[in-house]
Amino acid sequence: MPILPQPHPELNQIPHHLHYDGAYPCPICLWGRISGLAMMDAFGCYLCRHIFTANLETQILMMADQERPLSWHWNGKRWQGGHRPDTELGWGIWLAAFALILLPPTLIWLGGRIFPPLPGSPLSWFPDFWAVSAFFGHLTIVIWLVVEYYQFPLLVFFRVWRRRLWSEVR
């Protein structure tokens, strides 16, 4: 059974308002802590090594070391994604996502059933393989878009999680 990293016990003593003297949980790796960097108006995480800038009046934190900045809002206890209410994912977008996942593979599968390959053909398996590949390809695209919308960096999270596991094993 794998050993799961535990968050720091000091995170129970989190300040309610965002300021450069406090230490907060990292919104990227979820295990590290961000604190103010010396002689800079910025925060840094000691575990994932990302640098953040903050707007203390609006309690918003932005990742400064990426081309496409991610942002979070501090609510006094935890970070929340910095989404605007006018850009929420509504039922129309979810319907379009399910259509993108199901429609192309269904059309490919129907095409393979309406115009089947010749019996005994060496590629008679290809229409089914193509339909399954199209389903998983479109599912991957929709999952990627949802992860990008909610700003959860999966690769950074798994990289830090793996690093923590290796450090506990050694």
JSON list of C-alpha atoms in Angstrom, two decimals:
[
{"chain": "A", "resi": 1, "resn": "MET", "atom": "CA", "xyz": [0.00, 0.00, 0.00]},
{"chain": "A", "resi": 2, "resn": "PRO", "atom": "CA", "xyz": [1.54, 3.36, -0.98]},
{"chain": "A", "resi": 3, "resn": "ILE", "atom": "CA", "xyz": [2.44, 5.90, 1.65]},
{"chain": "A", "resi": 4, "resn": "LEU", "atom": "CA", "xyz": [0.42, 9.05, 1.07]},
{"chain": "A", "resi": 5, "resn": "PRO", "atom": "CA", "xyz": [2.01, 12.38, 1.97]},
{"chain": "A", "resi": 6, "resn": "GLN", "atom": "CA", "xyz": [0.31, 14.21, 4.81]},
{"chain": "A", "resi": 7, "resn": "PRO", "atom": "CA", "xyz": [-0.21, 17.98, 4.86]},
{"chain": "A", "resi": 8, "resn": "HIS", "atom": "CA", "xyz": [1.74, 20.02, 7.36]},
{"chain": "A", "resi": 9, "resn": "PRO", "atom": "CA", "xyz": [0.24, 20.39, 10.86]},
{"chain": "A", "resi": 10, "resn": "GLU", "atom": "CA", "xyz": [1.29, 24.06, 10.88]},
{"chain": "A", "resi": 11, "resn": "LEU", "atom": "CA", "xyz": [-1.35, 24.74, 8.23]},
{"chain": "A", "resi": 12, "resn": "ASN", "atom": "CA", "xyz": [-3.96, 24.82, 11.00]},
{"chain": "A", "resi": 13, "resn": "GLN", "atom": "CA", "xyz": [-2.51, 28.20, 12.04]},
{"chain": "A", "resi": 14, "resn": "ILE", "atom": "CA", "xyz": [-3.32, 30.00, 8.78]},
{"chain": "A", "resi": 15, "resn": "PRO", "atom": "CA", "xyz": [-3.93, 33.77, 8.86]},
{"chain": "A", "resi": 16, "resn": "HIS", "atom": "CA", "xyz": [-7.42, 34.85, 7.79]},
{"chain": "A", "resi": 17, "resn": "HIS", "atom": "CA", "xyz": [-6.24, 37.69, 5.54]},
{"chain": "A", "resi": 18, "resn": "LEU", "atom": "CA", "xyz": [-3.65, 37.39, 2.80]},
{"chain": "A", "resi": 19, "resn": "HIS", "atom": "CA", "xyz": [-0.45, 39.29, 3.64]},
{"chain": "A", "resi": 20, "resn": "TYR", "atom": "CA", "xyz": [3.24, 38.79, 2.92]},
{"chain": "A", "resi": 21, "resn": "ASP", "atom": "CA", "xyz": [4.15, 37.82, 6.49]},
{"chain": "A", "resi": 22, "resn": "GLY", "atom": "CA", "xyz": [1.82, 34.79, 6.57]},
{"chain": "A", "resi": 23, "resn": "ALA", "atom": "CA", "xyz": [2.28, 31.22, 5.37]},
{"chain": "A", "resi": 24, "resn": "TYR", "atom": "CA", "xyz": [-0.48, 29.56, 3.36]},
{"chain": "A", "resi": 25, "resn": "PRO", "atom": "CA", "xyz": [-1.06, 26.18, 1.70]},
{"chain": "A", "resi": 26, "resn": "CYS", "atom": "CA", "xyz": [0.20, 26.08, -1.87]},
{"chain": "A", "resi": 27, "resn": "PRO", "atom": "CA", "xyz": [-2.68, 26.13, -4.39]},
{"chain": "A", "resi": 28, "resn": "ILE", "atom": "CA", "xyz": [-0.54, 24.28, -6.96]},
{"chain": "A", "resi": 29, "resn": "CYS", "atom": "CA", "xyz": [0.95, 21.26, -5.20]},
{"chain": "A", "resi": 30, "resn": "LEU", "atom": "CA", "xyz": [-1.50, 21.26, -2.25]},
{"chain": "A", "resi": 31, "resn": "TRP", "atom": "CA", "xyz": [1.25, 19.94, 0.07]},
{"chain": "A", "resi": 32, "resn": "GLY", "atom": "CA", "xyz": [3.76, 22.76, 0.24]},
{"chain": "A", "resi": 33, "resn": "ARG", "atom": "CA", "xyz": [3.50, 26.14, 1.89]},
{"chain": "A", "resi": 34, "resn": "ILE", "atom": "CA", "xyz": [3.81, 29.54, 0.29]},
{"chain": "A", "resi": 35, "resn": "SER", "atom": "CA", "xyz": [5.34, 32.41, 2.18]},
{"chain": "A", "resi": 36, "resn": "GLY", "atom": "CA", "xyz": [6.67, 35.86, 1.35]},
{"chain": "A", "resi": 37, "resn": "LEU", "atom": "CA", "xyz": [9.99, 36.03, -0.48]},
{"chain": "A", "resi": 38, "resn": "ALA", "atom": "CA", "xyz": [12.71, 38.24, 0.97]},
{"chain": "A", "resi": 39, "resn": "MET", "atom": "CA", "xyz": [12.90, 41.76, -0.51]},
{"chain": "A", "resi": 40, "resn": "MET", "atom": "CA", "xyz": [10.09, 41.02, -2.98]},
{"chain": "A", "resi": 41, "resn": "ASP", "atom": "CA", "xyz": [6.36, 41.56, -3.10]},
{"chain": "A", "resi": 42, "resn": "ALA", "atom": "CA", "xyz": [5.84, 37.92, -4.01]},
{"chain": "A", "resi": 43, "resn": "PHE", "atom": "CA", "xyz": [5.22, 34.50, -2.52]},
{"chain": "A", "resi": 44, "resn": "GLY", "atom": "CA", "xyz": [7.10, 31.27, -3.17]},
{"chain": "A", "resi": 45, "resn": "CYS", "atom": "CA", "xyz": [6.39, 27.60, -2.46]},
{"chain": "A", "resi": 46, "resn": "TYR", "atom": "CA", "xyz": [9.27, 25.68, -0.94]},
{"chain": "A", "resi": 47, "resn": "LEU", "atom": "CA", "xyz": [8.07, 22.35, -2.39]},
{"chain": "A", "resi": 48, "resn": "CYS", "atom": "CA", "xyz": [7.01, 22.97, -6.00]},
{"chain": "A", "resi": 49, "resn": "ARG", "atom": "CA", "xyz": [9.21, 26.10, -6.37]},
{"chain": "A", "resi": 50, "resn": "HIS", "atom": "CA", "xyz": [6.54, 28.27, -8.03]},
{"chain": "A", "resi": 51, "resn": "ILE", "atom": "CA", "xyz": [6.47, 32.04, -7.59]},
{"chain": "A", "resi": 52, "resn": "PHE", "atom": "CA", "xyz": [3.23, 33.94, -7.01]},
{"chain": "A", "resi": 53, "resn": "THR", "atom": "CA", "xyz": [2.23, 37.60, -7.02]},
{"chain": "A", "resi": 54, "resn": "ALA", "atom": "CA", "xyz": [-0.62, 38.81, -4.85]},
{"chain": "A", "resi": 55, "resn": "ASN", "atom": "CA", "xyz": [-3.19, 41.55, -4.85]},
{"chain": "A", "resi": 56, "resn": "LEU", "atom": "CA", "xyz": [-3.69, 41.99, -1.12]},
{"chain": "A", "resi": 57, "resn": "GLU", "atom": "CA", "xyz": [-6.74, 44.24, -1.45]},
{"chain": "A", "resi": 58, "resn": "THR", "atom": "CA", "xyz": [-8.76, 41.73, -3.46]},
{"chain": "A", "resi": 59, "resn": "GLN", "atom": "CA", "xyz": [-7.10, 38.67, -1.81]},
{"chain": "A", "resi": 60, "resn": "ILE", "atom": "CA", "xyz": [-6.12, 37.23, -5.21]},
{"chain": "A", "resi": 61, "resn": "LEU", "atom": "CA", "xyz": [-2.97, 35.20, -5.84]},
{"chain": "A", "resi": 62, "resn": "MET", "atom": "CA", "xyz": [-1.57, 34.77, -9.37]},
{"chain": "A", "resi": 63, "resn": "MET", "atom": "CA", "xyz": [1.15, 32.38, -10.49]},
{"chain": "A", "resi": 64, "resn": "ALA", "atom": "CA", "xyz": [3.91, 34.54, -11.97]},
{"chain": "A", "resi": 65, "resn": "ASP", "atom": "CA", "xyz": [6.22, 31.94, -13.46]},
{"chain": "A", "resi": 66, "resn": "GLN", "atom": "CA", "xyz": [3.98, 30.71, -16.29]},
{"chain": "A", "resi": 67, "resn": "GLU", "atom": "CA", "xyz": [2.98, 32.16, -19.63]},
{"chain": "A", "resi": 68, "resn": "ARG", "atom": "CA", "xyz": [-0.71, 31.65, -18.85]},
{"chain": "A", "resi": 69, "resn": "PRO", "atom": "CA", "xyz": [-1.15, 32.88, -15.27]},
{"chain": "A", "resi": 70, "resn": "LEU", "atom": "CA", "xyz": [-3.39, 30.89, -12.95]},
{"chain": "A", "resi": 71, "resn": "SER", "atom": "CA", "xyz": [-5.26, 32.78, -10.24]},
{"chain": "A", "resi": 72, "resn": "TRP", "atom": "CA", "xyz": [-6.89, 31.91, -6.93]},
{"chain": "A", "resi": 73, "resn": "HIS", "atom": "CA", "xyz": [-8.93, 33.82, -4.37]},
{"chain": "A", "resi": 74, "resn": "TRP", "atom": "CA", "xyz": [-8.16, 33.46, -0.63]},
{"chain": "A", "resi": 75, "resn": "ASN", "atom": "CA", "xyz": [-11.40, 33.10, 1.37]},
{"chain": "A", "resi": 76, "resn": "GLY", "atom": "CA", "xyz": [-9.72, 33.09, 4.80]},
{"chain": "A", "resi": 77, "resn": "LYS", "atom": "CA", "xyz": [-9.41, 29.31, 5.05]},
{"chain": "A", "resi": 78, "resn": "ARG", "atom": "CA", "xyz": [-8.50, 27.94, 1.63]},
{"chain": "A", "resi": 79, "resn": "TRP", "atom": "CA", "xyz": [-7.90, 28.87, -2.01]},
{"chain": "A", "resi": 80, "resn": "GLN", "atom": "CA", "xyz": [-10.75, 29.03, -4.48]},
{"chain": "A", "resi": 81, "resn": "GLY", "atom": "CA", "xyz": [-10.39, 29.14, -8.26]},
{"chain": "A", "resi": 82, "resn": "GLY", "atom": "CA", "xyz": [-10.61, 32.68, -9.56]},
{"chain": "A", "resi": 83, "resn": "HIS", "atom": "CA", "xyz": [-13.49, 32.18, -11.98]},
{"chain": "A", "resi": 84, "resn": "ARG", "atom": "CA", "xyz": [-15.83, 34.98, -12.96]},
{"chain": "A", "resi": 85, "resn": "PRO", "atom": "CA", "xyz": [-19.53, 34.21, -12.41]},
{"chain": "A", "resi": 86, "resn": "ASP", "atom": "CA", "xyz": [-20.39, 35.11, -16.01]},
{"chain": "A", "resi": 87, "resn": "THR", "atom": "CA", "xyz": [-18.18, 32.31, -17.37]},
{"chain": "A", "resi": 88, "resn": "GLU", "atom": "CA", "xyz": [-19.51, 29.33, -15.40]},
{"chain": "A", "resi": 89, "resn": "LEU", "atom": "CA", "xyz": [-19.92, 26.03, -17.20]},
{"chain": "A", "resi": 90, "resn": "GLY", "atom": "CA", "xyz": [-23.66, 25.87, -17.91]},
{"chain": "A", "resi": 91, "resn": "TRP", "atom": "CA", "xyz": [-25.79, 23.00, -19.10]},
{"chain": "A", "resi": 92, "resn": "GLY", "atom": "CA", "xyz": [-25.27, 23.98, -22.74]},
{"chain": "A", "resi": 93, "resn": "ILE", "atom": "CA", "xyz": [-21.51, 23.55, -22.48]},
{"chain": "A", "resi": 94, "resn": "TRP", "atom": "CA", "xyz": [-21.91, 20.18, -20.73]},
{"chain": "A", "resi": 95, "resn": "LEU", "atom": "CA", "xyz": [-24.35, 19.08, -23.46]},
{"chain": "A", "resi": 96, "resn": "ALA", "atom": "CA", "xyz": [-21.84, 20.11, -26.13]},
{"chain": "A", "resi": 97, "resn": "ALA", "atom": "CA", "xyz": [-19.10, 18.21, -24.27]},
{"chain": "A", "resi": 98, "resn": "PHE", "atom": "CA", "xyz": [-21.17, 15.02, -24.17]},
{"chain": "A", "resi": 99, "resn": "ALA", "atom": "CA", "xyz": [-22.04, 15.47, -27.85]},
{"chain": "A", "resi": 100, "resn": "LEU", "atom": "CA", "xyz": [-18.34, 15.86, -28.66]},
{"chain": "A", "resi": 101, "resn": "ILE", "atom": "CA", "xyz": [-17.59, 12.66, -26.75]},
{"chain": "A", "resi": 102, "resn": "LEU", "atom": "CA", "xyz": [-20.45, 10.52, -28.11]},
{"chain": "A", "resi": 103, "resn": "LEU", "atom": "CA", "xyz": [-21.35, 11.78, -31.60]},
{"chain": "A", "resi": 104, "resn": "PRO", "atom": "CA", "xyz": [-18.12, 11.16, -33.57]},
{"chain": "A", "resi": 105, "resn": "PRO", "atom": "CA", "xyz": [-17.53, 7.61, -32.25]},
{"chain": "A", "resi": 106, "resn": "THR", "atom": "CA", "xyz": [-21.20, 6.76, -32.83]},
{"chain": "A", "resi": 107, "resn": "LEU", "atom": "CA", "xyz": [-21.00, 7.97, -36.44]},
{"chain": "A", "resi": 108, "resn": "ILE", "atom": "CA", "xyz": [-17.79, 6.00, -36.98]},
{"chain": "A", "resi": 109, "resn": "TRP", "atom": "CA", "xyz": [-19.34, 2.87, -35.46]},
{"chain": "A", "resi": 110, "resn": "LEU", "atom": "CA", "xyz": [-22.51, 3.26, -37.57]},
{"chain": "A", "resi": 111, "resn": "GLY", "atom": "CA", "xyz": [-20.40, 3.71, -40.69]},
{"chain": "A", "resi": 112, "resn": "GLY", "atom": "CA", "xyz": [-18.61, 0.47, -39.88]},
{"chain": "A", "resi": 113, "resn": "ARG", "atom": "CA", "xyz": [-21.95, -1.33, -39.41]},
{"chain": "A", "resi": 114, "resn": "ILE", "atom": "CA", "xyz": [-23.72, 0.13, -42.46]},
{"chain": "A", "resi": 115, "resn": "PHE", "atom": "CA", "xyz": [-20.72, -0.45, -44.74]},
{"chain": "A", "resi": 116, "resn": "PRO", "atom": "CA", "xyz": [-18.99, -3.44, -43.13]},
{"chain": "A", "resi": 117, "resn": "PRO", "atom": "CA", "xyz": [-15.58, -4.59, -44.30]},
{"chain": "A", "resi": 118, "resn": "LEU", "atom": "CA", "xyz": [-15.32, -7.66, -46.49]},
{"chain": "A", "resi": 119, "resn": "PRO", "atom": "CA", "xyz": [-15.58, -10.91, -44.52]},
{"chain": "A", "resi": 120, "resn": "GLY", "atom": "CA", "xyz": [-12.15, -12.40, -43.86]},
{"chain": "A", "resi": 121, "resn": "SER", "atom": "CA", "xyz": [-10.44, -9.08, -44.58]},
{"chain": "A", "resi": 122, "resn": "PRO", "atom": "CA", "xyz": [-7.21, -8.57, -42.60]},
{"chain": "A", "resi": 123, "resn": "LEU", "atom": "CA", "xyz": [-8.43, -5.14, -41.43]},
{"chain": "A", "resi": 124, "resn": "SER", "atom": "CA", "xyz": [-11.97, -6.14, -40.43]},
{"chain": "A", "resi": 125, "resn": "TRP", "atom": "CA", "xyz": [-11.16, -5.09, -36.84]},
{"chain": "A", "resi": 126, "resn": "PHE", "atom": "CA", "xyz": [-10.28, -1.53, -37.85]},
{"chain": "A", "resi": 127, "resn": "PRO", "atom": "CA", "xyz": [-13.77, 0.15, -37.75]},
{"chain": "A", "resi": 128, "resn": "ASP", "atom": "CA", "xyz": [-14.33, -0.97, -34.14]},
{"chain": "A", "resi": 129, "resn": "PHE", "atom": "CA", "xyz": [-10.81, 0.07, -33.16]},
{"chain": "A", "resi": 130, "resn": "TRP", "atom": "CA", "xyz": [-11.31, 3.44, -34.82]},
{"chain": "A", "resi": 131, "resn": "ALA", "atom": "CA", "xyz": [-14.62, 4.04, -32.98]},
{"chain": "A", "resi": 132, "resn": "VAL", "atom": "CA", "xyz": [-13.10, 3.15, -29.59]},
{"chain": "A", "resi": 133, "resn": "SER", "atom": "CA", "xyz": [-10.05, 5.31, -30.33]},
{"chain": "A", "resi": 134, "resn": "ALA", "atom": "CA", "xyz": [-12.28, 8.23, -31.32]},
{"chain": "A", "resi": 135, "resn": "PHE", "atom": "CA", "xyz": [-14.27, 7.85, -28.08]},
{"chain": "A", "resi": 136, "resn": "PHE", "atom": "CA", "xyz": [-11.17, 7.91, -25.86]},
{"chain": "A", "resi": 137, "resn": "GLY", "atom": "CA", "xyz": [-9.57, 10.69, -27.91]},
{"chain": "A", "resi": 138, "resn": "HIS", "atom": "CA", "xyz": [-12.61, 12.96, -27.58]},
{"chain": "A", "resi": 139, "resn": "LEU", "atom": "CA", "xyz": [-12.99, 12.05, -23.90]},
{"chain": "A", "resi": 140, "resn": "THR", "atom": "CA", "xyz": [-9.37, 13.08, -23.35]},
{"chain": "A", "resi": 141, "resn": "ILE", "atom": "CA", "xyz": [-10.00, 16.42, -25.07]},
{"chain": "A", "resi": 142, "resn": "VAL", "atom": "CA", "xyz": [-13.04, 17.18, -22.88]},
{"chain": "A", "resi": 143, "resn": "ILE", "atom": "CA", "xyz": [-11.23, 16.16, -19.67]},
{"chain": "A", "resi": 144, "resn": "TRP", "atom": "CA", "xyz": [-8.28, 18.35, -20.64]},
{"chain": "A", "resi": 145, "resn": "LEU", "atom": "CA", "xyz": [-10.57, 21.33, -21.28]},
{"chain": "A", "resi": 146, "resn": "VAL", "atom": "CA", "xyz": [-12.33, 20.86, -17.91]},
{"chain": "A", "resi": 147, "resn": "VAL", "atom": "CA", "xyz": [-8.98, 20.61, -16.08]},
{"chain": "A", "resi": 148, "resn": "GLU", "atom": "CA", "xyz": [-7.79, 23.78, -17.83]},
{"chain": "A", "resi": 149, "resn": "TYR", "atom": "CA", "xyz": [-11.00, 25.62, -16.97]},
{"chain": "A", "resi": 150, "resn": "TYR", "atom": "CA", "xyz": [-10.86, 24.72, -13.28]},
{"chain": "A", "resi": 151, "resn": "GLN", "atom": "CA", "xyz": [-7.10, 25.47, -13.24]},
{"chain": "A", "resi": 152, "resn": "PHE", "atom": "CA", "xyz": [-6.00, 22.27, -11.53]},
{"chain": "A", "resi": 153, "resn": "PRO", "atom": "CA", "xyz": [-2.43, 21.51, -12.70]},
{"chain": "A", "resi": 154, "resn": "LEU", "atom": "CA", "xyz": [-2.45, 17.71, -12.61]},
{"chain": "A", "resi": 155, "resn": "LEU", "atom": "CA", "xyz": [1.11, 17.24, -13.84]},
{"chain": "A", "resi": 156, "resn": "VAL", "atom": "CA", "xyz": [2.57, 19.48, -11.13]},
{"chain": "A", "resi": 157, "resn": "PHE", "atom": "CA", "xyz": [0.45, 17.77, -8.48]},
{"chain": "A", "resi": 158, "resn": "PHE", "atom": "CA", "xyz": [1.62, 14.27, -9.49]},
{"chain": "A", "resi": 159, "resn": "ARG", "atom": "CA", "xyz": [5.25, 15.40, -9.83]},
{"chain": "A", "resi": 160, "resn": "VAL", "atom": "CA", "xyz": [5.25, 16.82, -6.29]},
{"chain": "A", "resi": 161, "resn": "TRP", "atom": "CA", "xyz": [3.37, 13.80, -4.94]},
{"chain": "A", "resi": 162, "resn": "ARG", "atom": "CA", "xyz": [5.97, 11.46, -6.49]},
{"chain": "A", "resi": 163, "resn": "ARG", "atom": "CA", "xyz": [8.81, 13.58, -5.07]},
{"chain": "A", "resi": 164, "resn": "ARG", "atom": "CA", "xyz": [7.25, 13.38, -1.58]},
{"chain": "A", "resi": 165, "resn": "LEU", "atom": "CA", "xyz": [6.87, 9.59, -1.86]},
{"chain": "A", "resi": 166, "resn": "TRP", "atom": "CA", "xyz": [10.51, 9.19, -2.88]},
{"chain": "A", "resi": 167, "resn": "SER", "atom": "CA", "xyz": [11.71, 11.39, -0.02]},
{"chain": "A", "resi": 168, "resn": "GLU", "atom": "CA", "xyz": [9.70, 9.35, 2.54]},
{"chain": "A", "resi": 169, "resn": "VAL", "atom": "CA", "xyz": [10.97, 6.02, 1.16]},
{"chain": "A", "resi": 170, "resn": "ARG", "atom": "CA", "xyz": [14.63, 7.06, 1.41]}
]
